[in-house]
XYZ file of C-alpha atoms in Angstrom:
361
model
C -176.775 128.791 -10.488
C -178.805 125.684 -11.537
C -181.157 125.679 -14.040
C -184.073 124.765 -11.330
C -182.774 127.777 -9.362
C -182.603 130.231 -12.460
C -186.712 129.451 -12.640
C -187.414 130.097 -9.165
C -185.434 133.064 -9.465
C -187.343 134.337 -12.550
C -190.657 133.203 -10.907
C -189.929 134.845 -7.807
C -189.149 138.233 -9.380
C -192.673 138.293 -11.575
C -194.407 137.211 -8.312
C -192.812 140.315 -6.610
C -193.858 142.573 -9.407
C -197.730 141.567 -9.150
C -197.907 141.373 -5.503
C -196.475 144.692 -5.082
C -198.818 146.132 -7.648
C -202.188 144.322 -5.746
C -201.131 146.264 -2.376
C -201.996 149.591 -4.070
C -205.136 148.379 -6.341
C -206.366 146.720 -3.342
C -206.029 149.801 -1.157
C -207.324 152.128 -3.529
C -210.659 149.544 -3.578
C -210.571 149.491 0.189
C -210.823 153.378 0.092
C -213.755 153.573 -2.505
C -215.542 150.726 -0.249
C -214.979 152.932 2.763
C -217.058 156.033 1.069
C -220.105 153.967 0.662
C -219.799 151.221 3.817
C -218.020 150.098 6.935
C -214.428 149.995 6.396
C -212.757 146.579 6.624
C -210.566 147.547 9.783
C -213.786 147.803 11.163
C -215.212 144.361 10.247
C -216.811 145.589 6.723
C -216.981 143.506 3.861
C -218.604 146.194 1.143
C -215.158 146.063 -0.592
C -216.330 142.934 -2.156
C -218.406 144.600 -4.131
C -215.530 147.145 -5.915
C -214.018 146.080 -8.922
C -210.383 147.694 -8.039
C -210.186 145.479 -4.637
C -211.125 142.451 -7.119
C -208.216 143.612 -9.834
C -205.798 144.062 -7.003
C -206.811 140.296 -5.638
C -206.039 138.948 -9.222
C -203.052 140.755 -9.267
C -202.084 139.008 -6.013
C -203.450 135.734 -7.004
C -201.218 135.921 -9.721
C -198.181 136.749 -8.203
C -199.205 134.284 -5.442
C -199.159 131.202 -8.305
C -195.861 132.270 -9.552
C -194.341 132.393 -5.966
C -196.142 128.891 -5.541
C -194.398 127.637 -8.779
C -190.850 129.156 -7.740
C -190.670 127.213 -4.195
C -191.300 123.839 -6.336
C -187.449 124.964 -8.219
C -185.765 126.531 -5.565
C -185.163 126.734 -1.719
C -187.358 128.711 0.569
C -184.320 130.602 1.279
C -183.761 131.719 -1.779
C -187.038 132.623 -2.878
C -188.728 134.042 -0.120
C -186.516 136.740 0.385
C -186.551 138.191 -3.179
C -190.242 139.594 -1.978
C -188.266 142.806 -0.999
C -188.901 143.302 -4.926
C -192.098 144.217 -4.013
C -191.251 146.751 -1.149
C -190.125 149.019 -3.916
C -193.038 148.749 -5.979
C -195.525 149.078 -3.542
C -193.512 152.186 -1.831
C -193.283 153.424 -5.163
C -196.482 153.465 -6.513
C -198.126 154.615 -3.253
C -196.008 157.617 -3.414
C -197.165 158.295 -6.708
C -201.101 157.184 -6.785
C -201.878 157.146 -3.375
C -200.182 160.102 -2.052
C -198.811 158.464 1.035
C -195.330 160.178 1.411
C -192.387 158.536 2.352
C -189.767 159.839 4.325
C -186.072 159.929 2.958
C -185.136 157.609 5.850
C -188.298 155.206 4.596
C -186.241 154.806 1.498
C -183.217 154.244 3.055
C -185.028 151.604 5.074
C -185.915 150.012 1.774
C -182.718 150.146 -0.005
C -181.455 148.316 3.535
C -184.435 145.732 3.289
C -182.934 144.891 -0.342
C -179.412 144.494 0.371
C -180.085 142.436 3.537
C -182.354 140.046 0.845
C -179.441 140.172 -1.483
C -177.010 139.047 1.181
C -179.269 135.956 2.017
C -180.061 135.242 -1.599
C -176.396 134.911 -2.470
C -175.461 132.940 0.333
C -178.967 130.636 0.620
C -178.310 126.707 0.883
C -179.042 124.346 -2.054
C -182.105 122.693 -2.317
C -182.515 118.781 -1.553
C -183.570 116.445 -3.551
C -187.090 115.006 -2.633
C -188.781 112.286 -4.464
C -192.054 112.067 -3.345
C -194.525 113.935 -0.677
C -194.529 111.595 1.679
C -190.625 112.776 2.373
C -191.922 116.267 3.018
C -194.811 114.464 5.160
C -192.184 112.741 7.152
C -190.153 115.947 7.367
C -193.456 117.980 8.775
C -194.149 115.481 11.358
C -190.833 115.148 12.936
C -190.771 116.721 16.693
C -188.969 120.006 15.854
C -191.193 121.064 13.234
C -194.275 120.148 15.326
C -193.336 121.941 18.215
C -192.893 124.936 15.855
C -196.410 124.444 14.243
C -197.944 124.089 17.728
C -196.209 127.505 18.965
C -197.172 129.164 15.807
C -200.851 128.329 15.781
C -201.202 128.773 19.655
C -199.821 132.523 18.997
C -201.980 133.205 16.173
C -204.848 132.167 18.042
C -203.846 134.380 21.191
C -203.693 137.281 18.859
C -207.210 136.975 17.007
C -209.056 136.432 19.906
C -207.529 138.330 22.502
C -204.964 141.046 21.113
C -206.837 141.968 17.895
C -209.667 143.199 19.782
C -207.969 145.760 22.114
C -204.873 146.612 19.778
C -205.551 145.936 16.280
C -206.451 149.273 15.294
C -203.461 151.178 16.836
C -200.576 148.698 16.550
C -199.407 147.823 13.154
C -197.906 144.235 14.467
C -200.860 142.427 15.428
C -202.773 142.018 12.011
C -199.302 141.694 10.297
C -198.574 139.147 12.859
C -201.184 137.046 12.183
C -200.659 137.077 8.695
C -196.931 136.243 9.258
C -197.288 133.098 11.739
C -199.843 131.471 9.343
C -198.009 132.721 6.313
C -194.813 130.171 7.147
C -197.144 127.131 7.842
C -198.399 128.554 4.226
C -194.935 128.557 2.400
C -194.287 125.340 3.925
C -197.392 123.325 2.543
C -197.103 125.338 -0.924
C -193.643 123.952 -1.054
C -195.189 120.582 -0.453
C -197.519 121.025 -2.922
C -195.284 122.154 -5.369
C -193.077 119.382 -4.948
C -196.299 117.334 -5.446
C -197.021 118.674 -8.799
C -193.769 118.829 -10.236
C -193.434 115.131 -9.774
C -196.778 114.233 -11.036
C -196.093 116.326 -13.939
C -192.942 114.796 -14.269
C -194.710 111.278 -14.458
C -194.560 110.433 -10.559
C -198.356 111.003 -9.992
C -198.601 111.956 -5.956
C -202.440 113.314 -6.106
C -203.389 109.883 -5.245
C -201.499 110.197 -1.728
C -203.553 111.683 1.329
C -200.880 113.951 2.419
C -200.904 116.170 -0.646
C -204.609 116.805 0.252
C -203.881 117.643 3.995
C -201.209 120.157 2.653
C -203.661 121.541 0.416
C -206.374 121.793 3.078
C -203.610 123.600 5.153
C -202.810 125.798 2.105
C -206.868 127.108 1.713
C -207.206 127.711 5.717
C -204.073 129.845 6.173
C -204.543 131.865 3.354
C -207.927 132.593 3.889
C -207.034 133.961 7.156
C -204.128 135.603 5.777
C -206.129 137.495 3.233
C -208.876 138.905 5.869
C -206.211 140.088 8.112
C -204.093 141.893 5.726
C -207.004 143.305 4.443
C -207.789 145.168 7.935
C -203.881 146.049 8.043
C -204.058 147.666 4.489
C -207.083 149.519 5.800
C -205.825 150.483 8.629
C -202.255 151.753 8.122
C -199.918 153.219 5.934
C -199.042 150.938 2.883
C -195.828 151.997 2.288
C -195.177 151.132 5.880
C -197.388 147.483 5.817
C -195.181 146.331 2.865
C -192.085 146.247 4.276
C -193.071 144.852 7.734
C -195.294 141.948 6.776
C -192.328 141.157 4.208
C -189.370 141.054 7.195
C -191.649 139.293 9.648
C -193.252 136.981 6.757
C -189.911 136.243 5.281
C -188.041 135.686 8.802
C -190.822 133.377 9.837
C -190.821 131.217 6.613
C -186.756 130.713 6.630
C -186.867 129.890 10.500
C -189.537 126.996 9.485
C -187.598 125.978 6.274
C -184.579 125.946 8.522
C -186.581 123.651 10.877
C -188.340 121.516 8.568
C -185.602 121.147 5.885
C -182.664 121.539 7.910
C -180.841 123.647 5.612
C -178.317 125.267 7.804
C -177.024 121.593 8.288
C -175.544 121.914 4.526
C -173.761 124.960 5.275
C -170.646 126.104 7.074
C -170.437 128.936 10.205
C -169.368 131.510 7.517
C -172.161 131.106 5.339
C -174.859 131.061 8.373
C -173.239 134.087 9.916
C -173.686 135.953 6.727
C -177.206 135.106 6.105
C -177.822 136.192 10.084
C -175.830 139.311 8.912
C -178.768 139.430 6.374
C -181.766 139.365 8.488
C -180.210 142.331 10.876
C -179.616 144.492 8.054
C -183.224 144.070 6.605
C -184.740 144.412 10.535
C -182.300 147.532 10.700
C -184.378 149.182 7.325
C -187.641 147.699 9.115
C -187.184 149.900 11.968
C -186.341 152.821 9.994
C -189.707 152.528 7.813
C -191.672 152.035 10.982
C -190.084 155.340 12.900
C -190.664 157.498 10.002
C -193.777 156.576 8.767
C -195.500 159.844 10.204
C -192.307 161.693 9.446
C -192.538 164.239 6.966
C -189.050 165.959 5.261
C -190.525 169.590 5.888
C -191.544 170.782 9.424
C -195.059 172.236 9.971
C -195.921 175.090 11.744
C -195.464 175.537 15.574
C -197.114 176.905 18.335
C -195.756 180.218 19.881
C -193.192 179.648 22.490
C -194.450 182.689 24.429
C -197.665 180.864 25.186
C -196.096 177.702 26.440
C -193.758 179.727 28.272
C -196.684 181.379 30.247
C -198.596 178.459 30.663
C -195.461 176.882 32.359
C -195.022 179.802 34.802
C -198.488 179.820 35.943
C -197.927 175.871 36.944
C -200.839 174.308 34.596
C -200.630 172.846 31.194
C -203.483 172.640 28.426
C -204.649 169.382 27.386
C -205.973 169.514 23.642
C -208.551 166.963 23.259
C -209.730 166.170 19.383
C -213.488 166.863 19.192
C -215.579 164.873 17.328
C -218.630 167.065 17.407
C -217.814 170.668 18.327
C -221.506 171.071 19.726
C -221.378 167.787 21.880
C -218.814 168.380 24.985
C -219.146 166.700 28.395
C -216.995 167.095 31.328
C -215.329 164.169 30.506
C -213.596 166.138 27.482
C -212.518 168.872 29.651
C -210.782 167.608 32.583
C -208.812 170.639 33.571
C -210.372 173.505 35.016
C -208.035 176.802 33.679
C -207.522 179.457 35.955
C -209.466 182.372 35.129
C -206.526 184.598 35.227
C -205.064 182.840 32.114
C -207.749 181.918 30.104
C -207.062 184.647 27.470
C -204.687 182.768 26.074
C -207.179 179.906 25.185
C -209.550 182.688 23.895
C -206.479 183.940 21.524
C -205.764 180.980 20.094
C -208.888 179.027 19.910
C -211.689 181.718 20.038
C -214.562 179.579 18.098
C -213.891 176.377 20.765
C -213.470 178.659 23.458
C -216.928 180.617 22.924
C -218.712 177.213 22.346
C -217.447 175.585 25.614
C -218.595 178.605 27.773
C -215.572 178.677 30.070
C -215.955 181.355 32.532
């Protein structure tokens, strides 16, 4: 491994540690803010007054700065997958601090994510030599990457204006999708800025090129949007699930963007490419396990007596249990089914208080 790649590796590992911890600290701040104001998931901004949220934000900024520097020394395909370390950190801290239990298969999913990431890192291509930020701009304005950027921006706008209002609170992929799509553009712009600063510090000033500031504007726009929707995701869903899914989507799209823009796979043989694809499949398998087991526990809770279900089945009706927000206010829509009088005794035995309040004859 070259000296530059080693520097990028150290910076990327440090970045994952800070970012993984930031998820937990920010979630603690969001929980406190929800007790005194409107939750972030519902459009509130009371978390801005919480010191814990700002501590988490500072931790994330430090991690992103380290990540920013890592892209200046190593290729995106090497740096980005190392974000898997943040999954382990955030999942462990969520279990210990936030009491968000992770199922055994969820732990296996984390392991699969890490194994897949290591596979990609071991077969990552070498960084191409770039001597000016204008070279990066030329790569970014080629037809292939312009097409990719247009698709990403269009997809993000559709999610924000049409999908988020309808499904943002129920589908974890919506908020994370916005973050990941824009994140792939952020990384490409961050890499361009990193190269510009690296060349500037080495004596070749890149700050007077307008392309440098154009990349800076893209970074500022995308990052601010990512932070907003990442807060919504953390406030709405389990942290131990948000982190790995965000990691997988962000990593996949970032590597895809890097392959299109920097043509990383042009310098690899078919064996290396297939191995990297196997790493992606491993990561996706781990994400699937985490997503499917997010609401599972290792022990099963009490279940209703089977005799009740059997009796109800024999009488050809079923009871629809509707969560009641207020016990004293029930309208006809919350009780869509009229129960046969002969079998109301089962409802009385299982739910005596609610049955009495509903005044069912």
